[in-house]
Amino acid sequence: MIIHALSDSFEIEISDIAADKSISHRFAIFSLLTNKENKAKNYLLAKDTLHTLEILKQLGAEVKIYGTNVSIIPPKKIVPPKDVLYCGNSGTLMRLMIGFLSGISGFFVLSGDSSLNNRPMKRVCDPLKSIGAKIYGRENANLAPICIEGQKLHFFNYESRISSAQVKTAMILSALNTNGKSIFKELNLSRNHSENMLKAMGAPLKISENGLKIEISNLKKPLIEQDLEIPNDPSSAFYFILAALIIPNSKIRINNILLNSTRIEAYKVLQKMGAKIEIKITQNHFESIGEIRASFSKLKAVEVKENIAWLIDEIPALAIAFALADGISILKNAKELRVKESDRICSIVSNLKLCGIKVEEFEDGFKIEGGKVNKAKIKSYNDHRIAMSFAILGMVCGMEIDDFDCIKTSFPNFIEILKRLGVKIDY
């Protein structure tokens, strides 16, 4: 696919950015803890979250899709499936289901595509095995396929050494099926969508004021069914906010965006770089929702080394901002990027070098000297965030991207919105 450089500015308002992937996954999985119909408007109909719905069907749930609306009626009892539960490319889906199924009676096998089956599951499987979960897989249950012999688990007092919403959610889901009161602690707050949603559904959780400690009692009755509208994904919106910042005289407004404080850290980094960005909360339910506005800005270099878990998904696009900023930007403490859909540190560094940018690679990040970018033929490494980030850079200098189909995992209408901005694309 060839992205042609944009010759004109744009001014646009967008309301149909992809629905939030994290909330969509959790809405579906948590519906299994209720006993009535769950409804969601604006469910993300991308590959990752469609795999979630297929797995629910295999477990006995009744799932209906009406446009972008989804209805889920949970089974009276989880049915151990006859086939493998296929997670596609979604690490979130696999890790959350490991936590959920570990406490459910039955035998379950989780697998994914070649990329997912080489991503680490040890961070979830080890703490679960320490409370009695029977989990098997390659490299001592570090690599999928993962086999789970579900059973009632022991209550626990666990302190996570890493900041991971996936680990936290897996442990919370397992704790609901233990024989007592469990405690989960983490050193730094990870994204907190799970506890927000579960609390709204009546789950027996007690959350400390700073959010770092959660007490979870075993579930004695079904949770309250959900009827919600899923907000749009701030990680998906980030690409088009960045586009407005780097195309002269451009402006953008994006509506109905999830504005959870653990999801807008990357926007704060852009603001430190001199970006003209306004964030406005318009409603509060169990999550903050609102709008983001941005306009063309001269960007300056920045060093990023804190709250990495809050901006991990946006780092490929942030790297594009670094490449176009005045000065040398540095990213540290982001070794987690090595085990995403691709080794994102390597993917970012190698592709930026092809574009003529001076980059130094670290084990946990990189150093980027902003400068003139050139059109290049880059590799997406079958990684949706790499493909989309370099498509945005292509608006400045043109870009050829070897595999763009991977964007369907998270953002099915990305290309259509890109065209709305006036971008010409050749296939």
PDB file of N, CA and C in Angstrom, residues 64-96:
ATOM      1  N   LYS A  64     -25.642 -12.030  19.764  1.00  0.00           N
ATOM      2  CA  LYS A  64     -26.277 -11.465  18.577  1.00  0.00           C
ATOM      3  C   LYS A  64     -25.641 -10.116  18.278  1.00  0.00           C
ATOM      4  N   ILE A  65     -25.437  -9.848  16.974  1.00  0.00           N
ATOM      5  CA  ILE A  65     -24.861  -8.582  16.525  1.00  0.00           C
ATOM      6  C   ILE A  65     -25.864  -7.881  15.626  1.00  0.00           C
ATOM      7  N   TYR A  66     -26.203  -6.618  15.981  1.00  0.00           N
ATOM      8  CA  TYR A  66     -27.109  -5.796  15.177  1.00  0.00           C
ATOM      9  C   TYR A  66     -26.362  -4.524  14.808  1.00  0.00           C
ATOM     10  N   GLY A  67     -25.813  -4.462  13.590  1.00  0.00           N
ATOM     11  CA  GLY A  67     -24.989  -3.311  13.242  1.00  0.00           C
ATOM     12  C   GLY A  67     -23.756  -3.301  14.120  1.00  0.00           C
ATOM     13  N   THR A  68     -23.596  -2.233  14.928  1.00  0.00           N
ATOM     14  CA  THR A  68     -22.483  -2.204  15.891  1.00  0.00           C
ATOM     15  C   THR A  68     -22.981  -2.467  17.322  1.00  0.00           C
ATOM     16  N   ASN A  69     -24.220  -2.921  17.456  1.00  0.00           N
ATOM     17  CA  ASN A  69     -24.768  -3.268  18.766  1.00  0.00           C
ATOM     18  C   ASN A  69     -24.614  -4.769  19.001  1.00  0.00           C
ATOM     19  N   VAL A  70     -24.319  -5.131  20.232  1.00  0.00           N
ATOM     20  CA  VAL A  70     -24.110  -6.534  20.585  1.00  0.00           C
ATOM     21  C   VAL A  70     -24.969  -6.903  21.785  1.00  0.00           C
ATOM     22  N   SER A  71     -25.583  -8.082  21.722  1.00  0.00           N
ATOM     23  CA  SER A  71     -26.358  -8.631  22.831  1.00  0.00           C
ATOM     24  C   SER A  71     -25.730  -9.967  23.231  1.00  0.00           C
ATOM     25  N   ILE A  72     -25.532 -10.153  24.536  1.00  0.00           N
ATOM     26  CA  ILE A  72     -24.945 -11.402  25.050  1.00  0.00           C
ATOM     27  C   ILE A  72     -25.814 -11.928  26.181  1.00  0.00           C
ATOM     28  N   ILE A  73     -26.299 -13.141  26.013  1.00  0.00           N
ATOM     29  CA  ILE A  73     -27.006 -13.840  27.090  1.00  0.00           C
ATOM     30  C   ILE A  73     -26.079 -14.948  27.588  1.00  0.00           C
ATOM     31  N   PRO A  74     -25.622 -14.866  28.828  1.00  0.00           N
ATOM     32  CA  PRO A  74     -24.653 -15.856  29.310  1.00  0.00           C
ATOM     33  C   PRO A  74     -25.302 -17.216  29.506  1.00  0.00           C
ATOM     34  N   PRO A  75     -24.529 -18.289  29.452  1.00  0.00           N
ATOM     35  CA  PRO A  75     -25.085 -19.621  29.726  1.00  0.00           C
ATOM     36  C   PRO A  75     -25.356 -19.787  31.217  1.00  0.00           C
ATOM     37  N   LYS A  76     -26.274 -20.652  31.554  1.00  0.00           N
ATOM     38  CA  LYS A  76     -26.507 -20.936  32.972  1.00  0.00           C
ATOM     39  C   LYS A  76     -25.275 -21.551  33.613  1.00  0.00           C
ATOM     40  N   LYS A  77     -24.528 -22.285  32.811  1.00  0.00           N
ATOM     41  CA  LYS A  77     -23.279 -22.881  33.264  1.00  0.00           C
ATOM     42  C   LYS A  77     -22.308 -22.897  32.093  1.00  0.00           C
ATOM     43  N   ILE A  78     -21.036 -22.550  32.354  1.00  0.00           N
ATOM     44  CA  ILE A  78     -20.025 -22.563  31.300  1.00  0.00           C
ATOM     45  C   ILE A  78     -19.871 -23.980  30.754  1.00  0.00           C
ATOM     46  N   VAL A  79     -19.921 -24.094  29.440  1.00  0.00           N
ATOM     47  CA  VAL A  79     -19.800 -25.392  28.783  1.00  0.00           C
ATOM     48  C   VAL A  79     -18.362 -25.577  28.293  1.00  0.00           C
ATOM     49  N   PRO A  80     -17.615 -26.569  28.820  1.00  0.00           N
ATOM     50  CA  PRO A  80     -16.264 -26.823  28.285  1.00  0.00           C
ATOM     51  C   PRO A  80     -16.363 -27.149  26.792  1.00  0.00           C
ATOM     52  N   PRO A  81     -15.663 -26.414  25.935  1.00  0.00           N
ATOM     53  CA  PRO A  81     -15.823 -26.581  24.487  1.00  0.00           C
ATOM     54  C   PRO A  81     -15.147 -27.830  23.947  1.00  0.00           C
ATOM     55  N   LYS A  82     -15.633 -28.278  22.800  1.00  0.00           N
ATOM     56  CA  LYS A  82     -15.040 -29.432  22.135  1.00  0.00           C
ATOM     57  C   LYS A  82     -13.793 -29.037  21.349  1.00  0.00           C
ATOM     58  N   ASP A  83     -13.675 -27.753  21.033  1.00  0.00           N
ATOM     59  CA  ASP A  83     -12.569 -27.285  20.195  1.00  0.00           C
ATOM     60  C   ASP A  83     -11.697 -26.282  20.949  1.00  0.00           C
ATOM     61  N   VAL A  84     -10.573 -25.969  20.348  1.00  0.00           N
ATOM     62  CA  VAL A  84      -9.663 -24.953  20.884  1.00  0.00           C
ATOM     63  C   VAL A  84     -10.339 -23.585  20.857  1.00  0.00           C
ATOM     64  N   LEU A  85     -10.118 -22.795  21.891  1.00  0.00           N
ATOM     65  CA  LEU A  85     -10.596 -21.414  21.953  1.00  0.00           C
ATOM     66  C   LEU A  85      -9.540 -20.542  21.266  1.00  0.00           C
ATOM     67  N   TYR A  86      -9.896 -20.007  20.091  1.00  0.00           N
ATOM     68  CA  TYR A  86      -8.915 -19.311  19.262  1.00  0.00           C
ATOM     69  C   TYR A  86      -8.951 -17.810  19.530  1.00  0.00           C
ATOM     70  N   CYS A  87      -7.808 -17.264  19.957  1.00  0.00           N
ATOM     71  CA  CYS A  87      -7.714 -15.852  20.346  1.00  0.00           C
ATOM     72  C   CYS A  87      -7.141 -14.960  19.258  1.00  0.00           C
ATOM     73  N   GLY A  88      -6.819 -15.546  18.098  1.00  0.00           N
ATOM     74  CA  GLY A  88      -6.266 -14.734  17.018  1.00  0.00           C
ATOM     75  C   GLY A  88      -4.959 -14.090  17.415  1.00  0.00           C
ATOM     76  N   ASN A  89      -4.916 -12.755  17.349  1.00  0.00           N
ATOM     77  CA  ASN A  89      -3.704 -11.988  17.657  1.00  0.00           C
ATOM     78  C   ASN A  89      -3.810 -11.246  18.986  1.00  0.00           C
ATOM     79  N   SER A  90      -4.857 -11.547  19.763  1.00  0.00           N
ATOM     80  CA  SER A  90      -5.165 -10.734  20.941  1.00  0.00           C
ATOM     81  C   SER A  90      -4.562 -11.281  22.243  1.00  0.00           C
ATOM     82  N   GLY A  91      -3.513 -10.616  22.717  1.00  0.00           N
ATOM     83  CA  GLY A  91      -2.926 -10.973  24.005  1.00  0.00           C
ATOM     84  C   GLY A  91      -3.858 -10.675  25.155  1.00  0.00           C
ATOM     85  N   THR A  92      -4.609  -9.577  25.059  1.00  0.00           N
ATOM     86  CA  THR A  92      -5.575  -9.241  26.111  1.00  0.00           C
ATOM     87  C   THR A  92      -6.596 -10.354  26.279  1.00  0.00           C
ATOM     88  N   LEU A  93      -7.152 -10.819  25.180  1.00  0.00           N
ATOM     89  CA  LEU A  93      -8.157 -11.874  25.239  1.00  0.00           C
ATOM     90  C   LEU A  93      -7.592 -13.134  25.870  1.00  0.00           C
ATOM     91  N   MET A  94      -6.413 -13.563  25.435  1.00  0.00           N
ATOM     92  CA  MET A  94      -5.851 -14.796  25.973  1.00  0.00           C
ATOM     93  C   MET A  94      -5.561 -14.677  27.463  1.00  0.00           C
ATOM     94  N   ARG A  95      -4.937 -13.586  27.869  1.00  0.00           N
ATOM     95  CA  ARG A  95      -4.537 -13.454  29.280  1.00  0.00           C
ATOM     96  C   ARG A  95      -5.753 -13.312  30.197  1.00  0.00           C
ATOM     97  N   LEU A  96      -6.771 -12.575  29.762  1.00  0.00           N
ATOM     98  CA  LEU A  96      -7.975 -12.447  30.594  1.00  0.00           C
ATOM     99  C   LEU A  96      -8.722 -13.772  30.692  1.00  0.00           C
TER     100      LEU A  96
END
